[in-house]
């Protein structure tokens, strides 16, 4: 572990939030242009709003069962983004979300500023429970506890609109898996404060039996007397973006396709948020589904033609294609480079904002310390343990780019036989490089599971045998300790699917070192796979066999992302 007296020396290596530039992906080219994606990480179903000042932009995204949930990102120019907070610290009801609920929880949120009461709102649909909302005076500050404003199954992808007369309307999509129908959008009236339903839903769009199947993710706007619904259709991997307009919030709506892949390699560009700048420009943020990497965020210019928003470039019949490199938005000033922080020296007593757990946080998952490391306690496996799909104590973050290396320095403190921990890439398939106590020594192992979501068992491959770095001298619950540097490297492979579409595939290789300078590649290459509605995630894990034995742990000195 690092010593406190060395922290001043370590500070230049620390990942500080202010003006942080990532080694692995930074979209700002430094010459007045940017390269997409503006966030090369899994912020699926992104939505964005303009802040009260008109000069700040706030983005949130689906977080499903990952906690803290509803990430809040801030930008001054729509290109450079920083994680500033989370709106949810625990998902209700606790008895449901205190254990992993892969793919459930927060679906396709919307973030809006309501000038009538000067509050920020985030709405989302939990497909099993209903429509929820949180509010805040300051997006970077404390948000209210989640409140269910409409109970019921199937309602997802909710967005409010406060009209000029103060009335509030809510648009939403529907999840076929919960209510046995989809591809329709409905609008209903809410109370002026948006906290209760006062009108019944009205179907305003039906994409069934058309190329606009799977119409979902609607966002509600008003511009120059017209009501607008922007929504994706056609399916997540290969869909397109629709714009709909009407003179009434209840329709009827006319529509056009305004963004699609076209001749580009950007599959399924759709679902996101539209913003209007003080300079008069309009822009649209949306996702691209990159399979194992999740859904990354793109930024498109918006121009108007015959009162229709056309997105991207090479516009034909009101429909554009995504831009790869383009001039930055005109926000009236130059903004410094700022990317979401990835590396963590664990030198503070609060967890970095890049990290999430796989269920509502429990104290036995792990805790920060003032000593320059973060402790992750071992997950007590169930009696019928199959794999880590059951573990909530996985400390994970999103993959930060197509090609990157993640390295951690850690110590496993094993109080008993079979306790283990290390570095992991987690999805519906996962692989980890761990230290495991076996008798009075340790084994370096690769643990891999294919089909974790289906309850498939792990395979374990022993790679090396290591001696303890330290043995407790006091004979009270003594531990054996093992120090090591563990590394995983992700390399974009790509390729083509059988139907000719692009495949976003990545290969993962592992390495370890006992001194931090010379690394030895070990184990088998692993093909990264996405999680349930999320991209694969990377981070730390610790576990042990079921039973009442004294719990072990890992102490992570640091976790660093590099090329």
Coordinates of C-alpha atoms in Angstrom, one line a residue:
X1 CA 0.0 0.0 0.0
X2 CA 1.1 3.6 -0.6
X3 CA 2.3 5.6 2.4
X4 CA 0.6 8.8 3.3
X5 CA 4.0 10.7 3.2
X6 CA 4.3 9.8 -0.5
X7 CA 0.9 11.3 -1.5
X8 CA 2.3 14.6 -2.5
X9 CA 4.6 12.9 -4.9
X10 CA 1.7 10.8 -6.2
X11 CA -0.6 13.8 -6.8
X12 CA 0.5 14.4 -10.4
X13 CA -0.6 10.9 -11.3
X14 CA -4.0 11.3 -9.6
X15 CA -7.1 11.5 -11.8
X16 CA -8.7 14.8 -10.8
X17 CA -12.0 15.9 -12.3
X18 CA -11.0 19.4 -13.4
X19 CA -9.6 19.5 -16.9
X20 CA -9.0 15.8 -17.0
X21 CA -8.0 14.5 -20.5
X22 CA -8.3 10.8 -21.1
X23 CA -5.4 8.8 -22.6
X24 CA -7.8 6.5 -24.4
X25 CA -10.5 8.8 -25.8
X26 CA -10.9 12.5 -25.9
X27 CA -13.2 13.9 -28.6
X28 CA -12.0 17.5 -28.6
X29 CA -9.4 17.9 -31.4
X30 CA -8.1 21.2 -30.0
X31 CA -8.6 23.0 -33.3
X32 CA -12.3 23.9 -33.0
X33 CA -13.5 20.5 -34.2
X34 CA -14.6 17.3 -32.4
X35 CA -14.6 13.6 -33.4
X36 CA -17.5 11.4 -32.5
X37 CA -18.4 9.7 -30.2
X38 CA -18.2 12.6 -27.7
X39 CA -18.6 10.1 -24.9
X40 CA -17.0 6.7 -25.9
X41 CA -18.6 4.9 -23.0
X42 CA -21.9 3.2 -22.2
X43 CA -24.3 6.0 -21.5
X44 CA -27.3 4.3 -23.0
X45 CA -30.5 6.1 -23.8
X46 CA -28.9 9.5 -23.2
X47 CA -31.0 12.6 -22.6
X48 CA -29.8 16.2 -22.2
X49 CA -31.2 19.5 -21.1
X50 CA -30.1 23.1 -21.0
X51 CA -29.6 24.5 -17.5
X52 CA -31.2 27.5 -16.0
X53 CA -28.4 29.8 -17.1
X54 CA -28.7 28.7 -20.7
X55 CA -24.9 28.0 -20.6
X56 CA -24.8 24.6 -18.9
X57 CA -25.8 21.3 -20.3
X58 CA -26.7 18.3 -18.2
X59 CA -26.9 14.7 -19.4
X60 CA -28.3 11.5 -17.8
X61 CA -28.7 8.0 -19.0
X62 CA -30.1 4.6 -18.2
X63 CA -28.5 3.0 -15.2
X64 CA -30.7 -0.1 -14.7
X65 CA -29.6 -1.9 -11.5
X66 CA -26.2 -0.2 -11.2
X67 CA -25.9 2.0 -8.1
X68 CA -25.4 4.9 -7.6
X69 CA -27.9 5.4 -10.4
X70 CA -28.9 8.1 -12.9
X71 CA -25.4 9.6 -13.6
X72 CA -25.4 13.3 -14.1
X73 CA -22.8 14.7 -16.5
X74 CA -22.1 18.3 -17.1
X75 CA -20.7 20.2 -20.1
X76 CA -20.3 23.8 -21.3
X77 CA -20.0 22.9 -25.0
X78 CA -21.7 19.5 -25.6
X79 CA -18.3 18.0 -26.5
X80 CA -16.3 18.0 -23.2
X81 CA -18.2 16.1 -20.4
X82 CA -17.6 15.5 -16.7
X83 CA -19.4 13.2 -14.2
X84 CA -20.7 15.5 -11.5
X85 CA -23.1 13.4 -9.5
X86 CA -25.8 10.7 -9.3
X87 CA -29.5 11.3 -8.7
X88 CA -30.1 8.0 -7.0
X89 CA -28.2 6.5 -4.1
X90 CA -30.6 3.5 -3.7
X91 CA -33.4 2.1 -5.8
X92 CA -36.8 1.4 -4.2
X93 CA -38.1 -0.8 -3.0
X94 CA -35.0 -1.8 -1.0
X95 CA -36.0 -5.5 -0.6
X96 CA -36.1 -5.8 -4.4
X97 CA -32.9 -3.9 -5.3
X98 CA -30.7 -4.8 -2.4
X99 CA -29.8 -7.8 -4.6
X100 CA -28.7 -7.7 -8.3
X101 CA -31.6 -7.1 -10.7
X102 CA -29.8 -7.3 -14.0
X103 CA -31.6 -5.2 -16.7
X104 CA -34.3 -4.0 -14.3
X105 CA -34.6 -0.6 -12.6
X106 CA -33.9 2.7 -14.4
X107 CA -34.9 2.6 -18.1
X108 CA -34.4 5.5 -20.5
X109 CA -34.7 8.6 -18.2
X110 CA -35.3 12.2 -19.2
X111 CA -33.8 15.3 -17.6
X112 CA -35.6 18.7 -17.7
X113 CA -35.5 22.1 -16.1
X114 CA -38.9 23.5 -15.1
X115 CA -38.7 27.3 -15.0
X116 CA -42.1 27.5 -13.2
X117 CA -40.6 26.2 -10.0
X118 CA -36.9 26.4 -10.8
X119 CA -36.4 22.7 -10.3
X120 CA -34.6 20.0 -12.3
X121 CA -36.6 16.8 -12.9
X122 CA -35.6 13.4 -13.9
X123 CA -38.3 10.9 -14.9
X124 CA -37.8 7.3 -15.7
X125 CA -39.9 4.1 -16.1
X126 CA -39.2 1.0 -14.0
X127 CA -40.9 -1.5 -16.3
X128 CA -42.1 -3.6 -13.4
X129 CA -43.2 -0.9 -11.0
X130 CA -44.2 2.4 -12.8
X131 CA -43.1 5.9 -13.5
X132 CA -40.7 7.5 -11.0
X133 CA -39.3 11.0 -10.6
X134 CA -36.6 12.8 -8.6
X135 CA -36.0 16.6 -8.4
X136 CA -33.2 19.0 -7.4
X137 CA -32.4 22.7 -7.2
X138 CA -28.9 21.9 -8.4
X139 CA -28.1 18.9 -10.6
X140 CA -24.7 18.6 -8.9
X141 CA -26.3 18.6 -5.5
X142 CA -28.7 16.3 -3.6
X143 CA -31.8 14.9 -5.4
X144 CA -35.0 14.0 -3.7
X145 CA -35.8 10.3 -2.9
X146 CA -37.5 8.6 -5.9
X147 CA -41.2 9.0 -6.0
X148 CA -43.6 6.7 -7.9
X149 CA -46.0 9.1 -9.7
X150 CA -47.8 6.4 -11.8
X151 CA -47.9 2.8 -10.6
X152 CA -48.2 0.0 -13.1
X153 CA -46.3 -2.4 -15.4
X154 CA -44.9 -1.7 -18.9
X155 CA -44.5 2.1 -18.8
X156 CA -41.0 3.1 -19.9
X157 CA -39.1 6.0 -21.6
X158 CA -41.0 8.9 -19.9
X159 CA -40.5 12.6 -20.7
X160 CA -42.4 15.6 -19.4
X161 CA -43.3 18.8 -21.2
X162 CA -44.3 22.0 -19.4
X163 CA -46.4 24.0 -21.8
X164 CA -46.5 27.8 -22.1
X165 CA -49.7 27.9 -19.9
X166 CA -48.0 25.9 -17.1
X167 CA -49.8 22.6 -17.9
X168 CA -47.6 19.4 -17.8
X169 CA -47.8 16.5 -20.2
X170 CA -46.0 13.2 -20.2
X171 CA -45.1 11.0 -23.1
X172 CA -44.0 7.4 -22.7
X173 CA -43.3 4.1 -24.6
X174 CA -44.3 0.6 -23.6
X175 CA -42.3 -2.6 -22.9
X176 CA -43.7 -5.6 -24.6
X177 CA -42.0 -7.9 -22.1
X178 CA -44.2 -6.5 -19.3
X179 CA -47.5 -5.5 -21.0
X180 CA -47.5 -7.6 -24.2
X181 CA -47.6 -4.7 -26.6
X182 CA -45.1 -2.1 -27.8
X183 CA -44.3 0.2 -30.7
X184 CA -46.8 2.8 -29.5
X185 CA -46.3 6.1 -27.8
X186 CA -48.9 7.7 -25.4
X187 CA -49.4 11.1 -23.9
X188 CA -51.3 12.0 -20.7
X189 CA -51.7 15.1 -18.6
X190 CA -50.0 15.5 -15.3
X191 CA -50.5 18.0 -12.5
X192 CA -48.7 21.3 -13.0
X193 CA -45.9 20.1 -10.7
X194 CA -45.6 16.8 -12.6
X195 CA -46.2 14.8 -9.4
X196 CA -49.5 13.0 -10.3
X197 CA -51.4 11.9 -13.3
X198 CA -54.6 13.9 -13.9
X199 CA -55.4 12.6 -17.4
X200 CA -55.7 9.2 -19.1
X201 CA -53.1 8.1 -21.8
X202 CA -53.8 8.7 -25.4
X203 CA -52.1 6.8 -28.2
X204 CA -50.4 9.4 -30.4
X205 CA -48.2 7.1 -32.6
X206 CA -48.3 3.4 -33.6
X207 CA -45.4 1.9 -35.4
X208 CA -46.7 -1.7 -35.4
X209 CA -46.6 -3.4 -38.8
X210 CA -44.3 -0.6 -40.3
X211 CA -40.6 0.1 -40.6
X212 CA -41.1 2.2 -37.5
X213 CA -41.6 -0.8 -35.3
X214 CA -40.2 -0.6 -31.8
X215 CA -41.0 3.1 -31.6
X216 CA -39.8 4.0 -28.0
X217 CA -37.6 6.4 -26.2
X218 CA -39.7 9.5 -27.0
X219 CA -38.6 13.0 -26.0
X220 CA -41.1 15.9 -25.8
X221 CA -40.5 19.5 -26.9
X222 CA -42.3 22.6 -28.0
X223 CA -40.9 25.0 -30.7
X224 CA -42.7 28.0 -32.2
X225 CA -46.1 26.7 -31.4
X226 CA -45.5 23.1 -32.6
X227 CA -45.3 20.1 -30.3
X228 CA -42.5 17.8 -31.1
X229 CA -41.8 14.2 -30.2
X230 CA -38.4 12.9 -31.1
X231 CA -38.2 9.1 -31.0
X232 CA -36.2 6.1 -32.2
X233 CA -37.7 3.3 -34.2
X234 CA -36.6 0.2 -36.1
X235 CA -34.8 -1.6 -33.3
X236 CA -31.7 -0.8 -31.2
X237 CA -28.8 -2.1 -33.4
X238 CA -30.0 -0.8 -36.7
X239 CA -32.8 1.7 -36.1
X240 CA -33.3 5.3 -37.2
X241 CA -34.5 8.6 -35.6
X242 CA -38.0 10.0 -36.1
X243 CA -39.2 13.6 -35.7
X244 CA -43.0 14.1 -35.2
X245 CA -44.9 17.4 -35.0
X246 CA -48.4 18.5 -34.2
X247 CA -50.3 21.6 -33.1
X248 CA -51.7 19.7 -30.1
X249 CA -49.9 17.6 -27.5
X250 CA -52.4 14.8 -28.3
X251 CA -51.8 14.9 -32.0
X252 CA -52.4 13.8 -34.6
X253 CA -48.7 13.8 -35.4
X254 CA -47.0 13.8 -38.8
X255 CA -43.5 12.4 -38.9
X256 CA -40.3 12.0 -40.9
X257 CA -37.1 10.0 -40.6
X258 CA -34.5 12.6 -39.9
X259 CA -31.3 10.5 -39.1
X260 CA -30.2 7.0 -40.2
X261 CA -26.9 5.1 -40.9
X262 CA -27.0 5.8 -44.6
X263 CA -23.6 5.1 -46.2
X264 CA -21.7 5.4 -42.9
X265 CA -20.4 2.7 -40.6
X266 CA -22.4 4.1 -37.7
X267 CA -25.2 1.5 -37.1
X268 CA -28.5 2.5 -35.5
X269 CA -27.9 6.3 -34.8
X270 CA -30.9 7.2 -32.7
X271 CA -32.6 7.9 -29.3
X272 CA -31.4 11.0 -27.5
X273 CA -31.9 14.6 -26.7
X274 CA -32.2 17.9 -28.7
X275 CA -30.8 21.1 -27.3
X276 CA -31.1 24.8 -28.5
X277 CA -28.2 27.1 -27.8
X278 CA -28.1 30.8 -27.0
X279 CA -26.3 31.2 -30.3
X280 CA -29.3 29.9 -32.1
X281 CA -27.8 26.6 -33.1
X282 CA -29.5 23.2 -32.5
X283 CA -27.8 20.0 -31.7
X284 CA -28.8 16.4 -31.1
X285 CA -27.1 13.8 -28.8
X286 CA -27.9 10.1 -29.4
X287 CA -26.4 6.7 -29.0
X288 CA -24.8 4.1 -31.2
X289 CA -25.0 0.5 -30.0
X290 CA -21.5 -1.0 -29.9
X291 CA -22.5 -4.4 -28.5
X292 CA -19.9 -5.4 -25.9
X293 CA -18.9 -1.7 -25.4
X294 CA -22.6 -0.7 -24.8
X295 CA -24.2 2.4 -26.3
X296 CA -21.9 5.3 -26.8
X297 CA -22.9 9.0 -27.3
X298 CA -22.7 10.9 -30.5
X299 CA -23.3 14.6 -31.3
X300 CA -25.0 15.7 -34.4
X301 CA -25.7 19.2 -35.8
X302 CA -29.3 20.0 -36.5
X303 CA -30.6 22.2 -39.3
X304 CA -34.1 23.2 -40.1
X305 CA -35.8 22.6 -43.5
X306 CA -39.5 23.4 -44.0
X307 CA -40.0 23.4 -40.2
X308 CA -38.4 19.9 -40.0
X309 CA -35.2 19.2 -38.0
X310 CA -32.6 17.4 -40.2
X311 CA -29.7 15.8 -38.3
X312 CA -26.1 15.2 -39.3
X313 CA -24.9 15.7 -42.8
X314 CA -25.5 14.5 -46.4
X315 CA -29.2 15.3 -45.9
X316 CA -31.6 13.7 -48.4
X317 CA -35.4 13.9 -48.1
X318 CA -35.0 15.5 -44.7
X319 CA -32.8 12.6 -43.4
X320 CA -29.1 13.0 -42.6
X321 CA -26.2 10.7 -41.7
X322 CA -24.0 10.9 -38.6
X323 CA -20.9 13.1 -38.7
X324 CA -17.5 11.7 -37.8
X325 CA -15.6 15.0 -37.4
X326 CA -17.3 18.4 -37.3
X327 CA -16.9 21.9 -35.9
X328 CA -17.8 22.3 -32.3
X329 CA -21.0 24.0 -31.2
X330 CA -21.0 27.8 -31.0
X331 CA -21.3 28.5 -27.2
X332 CA -19.6 31.9 -27.4
X333 CA -16.3 30.8 -25.9
X334 CA -13.6 28.2 -26.0
X335 CA -14.0 25.4 -23.4
X336 CA -11.1 23.4 -22.0
X337 CA -10.8 19.7 -22.6
X338 CA -12.7 17.7 -20.1
X339 CA -13.4 13.9 -20.1
X340 CA -15.0 11.6 -17.6
X341 CA -12.4 10.4 -15.1
X342 CA -11.5 6.7 -15.2
X343 CA -8.4 6.2 -13.1
X344 CA -8.6 6.3 -9.3
X345 CA -5.7 6.5 -6.8
X346 CA -8.2 5.9 -3.9
X347 CA -6.6 8.8 -2.0
X348 CA -9.8 10.3 -0.7
X349 CA -12.5 9.0 1.7
X350 CA -15.2 9.0 -1.0
X351 CA -15.5 6.7 -3.9
X352 CA -14.7 8.1 -7.4
X353 CA -17.8 9.0 -9.5
X354 CA -16.8 6.5 -12.2
X355 CA -17.7 3.6 -9.9
X356 CA -20.9 1.7 -9.5
X357 CA -22.0 -1.4 -7.6
X358 CA -24.3 -4.1 -9.1
X359 CA -27.1 -3.6 -6.5
X360 CA -28.0 -1.1 -3.8
X361 CA -24.9 -0.4 -1.7
X362 CA -24.4 -2.5 1.4
X363 CA -21.6 -1.7 4.0
X364 CA -20.3 -5.2 3.6
X365 CA -19.5 -4.5 -0.1
X366 CA -16.6 -2.2 0.7
X367 CA -15.5 1.1 2.1
X368 CA -13.0 3.8 1.5
X369 CA -10.1 4.6 3.9
X370 CA -7.9 7.6 4.7
X371 CA -4.8 5.5 4.0
X372 CA -4.7 5.5 0.2
X373 CA -6.6 2.4 -0.6
X374 CA -10.2 1.2 -1.1
X375 CA -11.3 -2.1 0.6
X376 CA -13.7 -4.5 -1.2
X377 CA -14.9 -7.3 1.1
X378 CA -15.4 -10.8 -0.2
X379 CA -18.9 -11.7 -1.4
X380 CA -20.3 -14.7 0.5
X381 CA -21.3 -17.1 -2.2
X382 CA -24.7 -18.7 -2.0
X383 CA -24.9 -22.4 -1.1
X384 CA -25.8 -23.3 -4.7
X385 CA -23.3 -20.8 -6.2
X386 CA -22.9 -20.9 -10.0
X387 CA -21.2 -17.6 -10.9
X388 CA -20.9 -13.9 -10.0
X389 CA -24.2 -13.0 -11.6
X390 CA -25.5 -13.2 -8.0
X391 CA -22.8 -10.7 -6.6
X392 CA -23.8 -7.2 -5.8
X393 CA -20.3 -6.2 -4.5
X394 CA -18.7 -5.9 -7.9
X395 CA -17.0 -2.5 -8.0
X396 CA -17.2 -1.6 -11.7
X397 CA -17.0 1.2 -14.2
X398 CA -17.8 1.6 -17.9
X399 CA -15.3 0.7 -20.6
X400 CA -13.7 4.1 -21.5
X401 CA -12.8 3.5 -25.1
X402 CA -12.2 1.0 -27.9
X403 CA -8.6 0.1 -26.9
X404 CA -7.3 0.5 -23.4
X405 CA -5.4 -1.1 -20.5
X406 CA -6.6 -1.3 -16.9
X407 CA -4.0 -2.0 -14.2
X408 CA -4.5 -2.3 -10.5
X409 CA -2.2 -2.7 -7.5
X410 CA -3.9 -4.7 -4.8
X411 CA -3.5 -6.9 -1.7
X412 CA -5.6 -9.9 -1.0
X413 CA -6.0 -10.4 2.7
X414 CA -7.3 -14.0 3.1
X415 CA -8.5 -15.0 6.5
X416 CA -9.4 -18.5 5.3
X417 CA -9.2 -21.1 2.5
X418 CA -10.7 -20.2 -0.9
X419 CA -11.0 -16.5 -0.5
X420 CA -10.0 -14.6 -3.7
X421 CA -10.1 -11.3 -5.5
X422 CA -8.8 -9.4 -8.4
X423 CA -9.6 -7.6 -11.6
X424 CA -12.6 -8.4 -13.8
X425 CA -14.3 -7.7 -17.1
X426 CA -18.0 -8.3 -16.4
X427 CA -20.9 -9.0 -18.7
X428 CA -23.2 -11.9 -19.5
X429 CA -19.9 -13.6 -20.0
X430 CA -17.0 -12.6 -17.8
X431 CA -13.4 -13.3 -17.1
X432 CA -11.2 -12.3 -14.1
X433 CA -7.6 -12.6 -13.0
X434 CA -7.5 -13.3 -9.3
X435 CA -5.4 -14.2 -6.3
X436 CA -6.8 -17.1 -4.3
X437 CA -5.7 -18.6 -1.0
X438 CA -5.0 -22.3 -1.3
X439 CA -3.6 -23.7 1.9
X440 CA -0.7 -21.6 3.1
X441 CA 0.0 -20.1 -0.2
X442 CA -1.8 -18.4 -3.1
X443 CA -2.7 -19.3 -6.7
X444 CA -3.0 -16.9 -9.6
X445 CA -6.1 -17.9 -11.4
X446 CA -8.1 -17.0 -14.4
X447 CA -11.8 -17.5 -13.7
X448 CA -14.1 -17.4 -16.8
X449 CA -17.8 -17.9 -17.2
X450 CA -19.7 -18.1 -20.4
X451 CA -23.5 -17.7 -20.0
X452 CA -23.4 -16.2 -16.5
X453 CA -26.9 -14.8 -17.1
X454 CA -28.1 -18.4 -17.8
X455 CA -26.6 -19.8 -14.6
X456 CA -23.7 -21.5 -16.3
X457 CA -20.7 -22.6 -14.1
X458 CA -17.3 -21.0 -14.0
X459 CA -14.1 -22.5 -15.3
X460 CA -10.9 -22.0 -13.3
X461 CA -7.4 -22.1 -14.7
X462 CA -4.4 -22.0 -12.4
X463 CA -1.6 -19.9 -13.8
X464 CA 1.0 -19.6 -11.1
X465 CA 1.7 -20.3 -7.4
X466 CA 2.7 -17.4 -5.2
X467 CA 4.1 -17.2 -1.7
X468 CA 2.5 -14.9 0.9
X469 CA 3.8 -11.3 0.9
X470 CA 3.1 -11.1 4.6
X471 CA 1.7 -13.2 7.4
X472 CA -0.1 -11.8 10.4
X473 CA 2.0 -12.2 13.6
X474 CA -0.9 -11.9 16.0
X475 CA -2.7 -15.2 16.5
X476 CA -6.2 -13.8 16.4
X477 CA -8.1 -14.4 13.1
X478 CA -4.7 -14.2 11.3
X479 CA -4.6 -13.5 7.6
X480 CA -2.2 -14.4 4.8
X481 CA -1.6 -11.4 2.5
X482 CA -0.6 -11.5 -1.1
X483 CA 0.4 -8.4 -3.1
X484 CA 0.3 -8.2 -6.9
X485 CA -0.3 -5.9 -9.9
X486 CA -3.1 -7.3 -12.1
X487 CA -3.8 -6.0 -15.6
X488 CA -6.3 -6.5 -18.4
X489 CA -6.0 -5.1 -21.9
X490 CA -9.0 -4.6 -24.2
X491 CA -8.4 -4.5 -28.0
X492 CA -11.0 -3.7 -30.6
X493 CA -11.4 -6.5 -33.1
X494 CA -14.5 -5.5 -35.1
X495 CA -15.6 -7.6 -38.0
X496 CA -18.8 -8.3 -40.0
X497 CA -21.9 -10.2 -39.0
X498 CA -23.6 -12.7 -41.3
X499 CA -26.0 -10.0 -42.5
X500 CA -23.1 -7.7 -43.5
X501 CA -23.6 -5.3 -40.6
X502 CA -20.6 -4.3 -38.5
X503 CA -19.7 -6.3 -35.5
X504 CA -18.2 -4.5 -32.5
X505 CA -16.1 -7.2 -30.9
X506 CA -13.2 -6.9 -28.4
X507 CA -10.5 -9.2 -27.2
X508 CA -9.3 -9.2 -23.5
X509 CA -5.9 -10.3 -22.4
X510 CA -4.6 -10.5 -18.8
X511 CA -1.1 -10.0 -17.3
X512 CA 0.4 -9.8 -13.8
X513 CA 3.5 -8.5 -12.1
X514 CA 5.0 -8.9 -8.7
X515 CA 7.0 -5.6 -8.9
X516 CA 4.9 -3.4 -11.1
X517 CA 7.5 -3.0 -13.8
X518 CA 7.8 -6.4 -15.5
X519 CA 4.4 -7.9 -16.6
X520 CA 3.9 -11.4 -17.7
X521 CA 0.9 -12.2 -20.0
X522 CA -1.1 -15.1 -18.6
X523 CA -4.3 -17.0 -19.3
X524 CA -6.4 -17.3 -22.3
X525 CA -7.8 -14.5 -24.5
X526 CA -11.4 -13.7 -23.7
X527 CA -14.0 -12.2 -26.0
X528 CA -15.8 -9.3 -24.2
X529 CA -19.6 -9.5 -24.0
X530 CA -22.2 -7.0 -22.9
X531 CA -24.3 -7.3 -19.8
X532 CA -28.1 -7.2 -19.6
X533 CA -28.9 -3.9 -21.4
X534 CA -25.5 -2.5 -20.5
X535 CA -22.0 -2.7 -21.9
X536 CA -19.4 -4.9 -20.4
X537 CA -17.8 -3.2 -17.3
X538 CA -14.4 -3.4 -15.7
X539 CA -13.2 -3.2 -12.2
X540 CA -12.6 -5.1 -9.0
X541 CA -14.2 -8.2 -7.4
X542 CA -13.7 -10.3 -4.2
X543 CA -15.5 -13.5 -3.2
X544 CA -15.3 -16.5 -1.0
X545 CA -17.2 -19.8 -0.4
X546 CA -20.4 -19.8 1.5
X547 CA -20.2 -20.2 5.3
X548 CA -19.7 -18.4 8.6
X549 CA -15.9 -18.0 8.3
X550 CA -14.3 -14.6 8.9
X551 CA -14.6 -12.5 5.7
X552 CA -11.6 -11.7 3.6
X553 CA -11.0 -8.7 1.4
X554 CA -8.9 -6.9 -1.2
X555 CA -7.3 -3.5 -0.6
X556 CA -6.9 -1.7 -4.0
X557 CA -4.0 0.8 -3.9
X558 CA -5.0 2.2 -7.2
X559 CA -6.8 1.5 -10.5
X560 CA -5.3 3.1 -13.6
X561 CA -6.5 3.4 -17.2
X562 CA -3.9 3.8 -19.9
X563 CA -3.4 3.1 -23.6

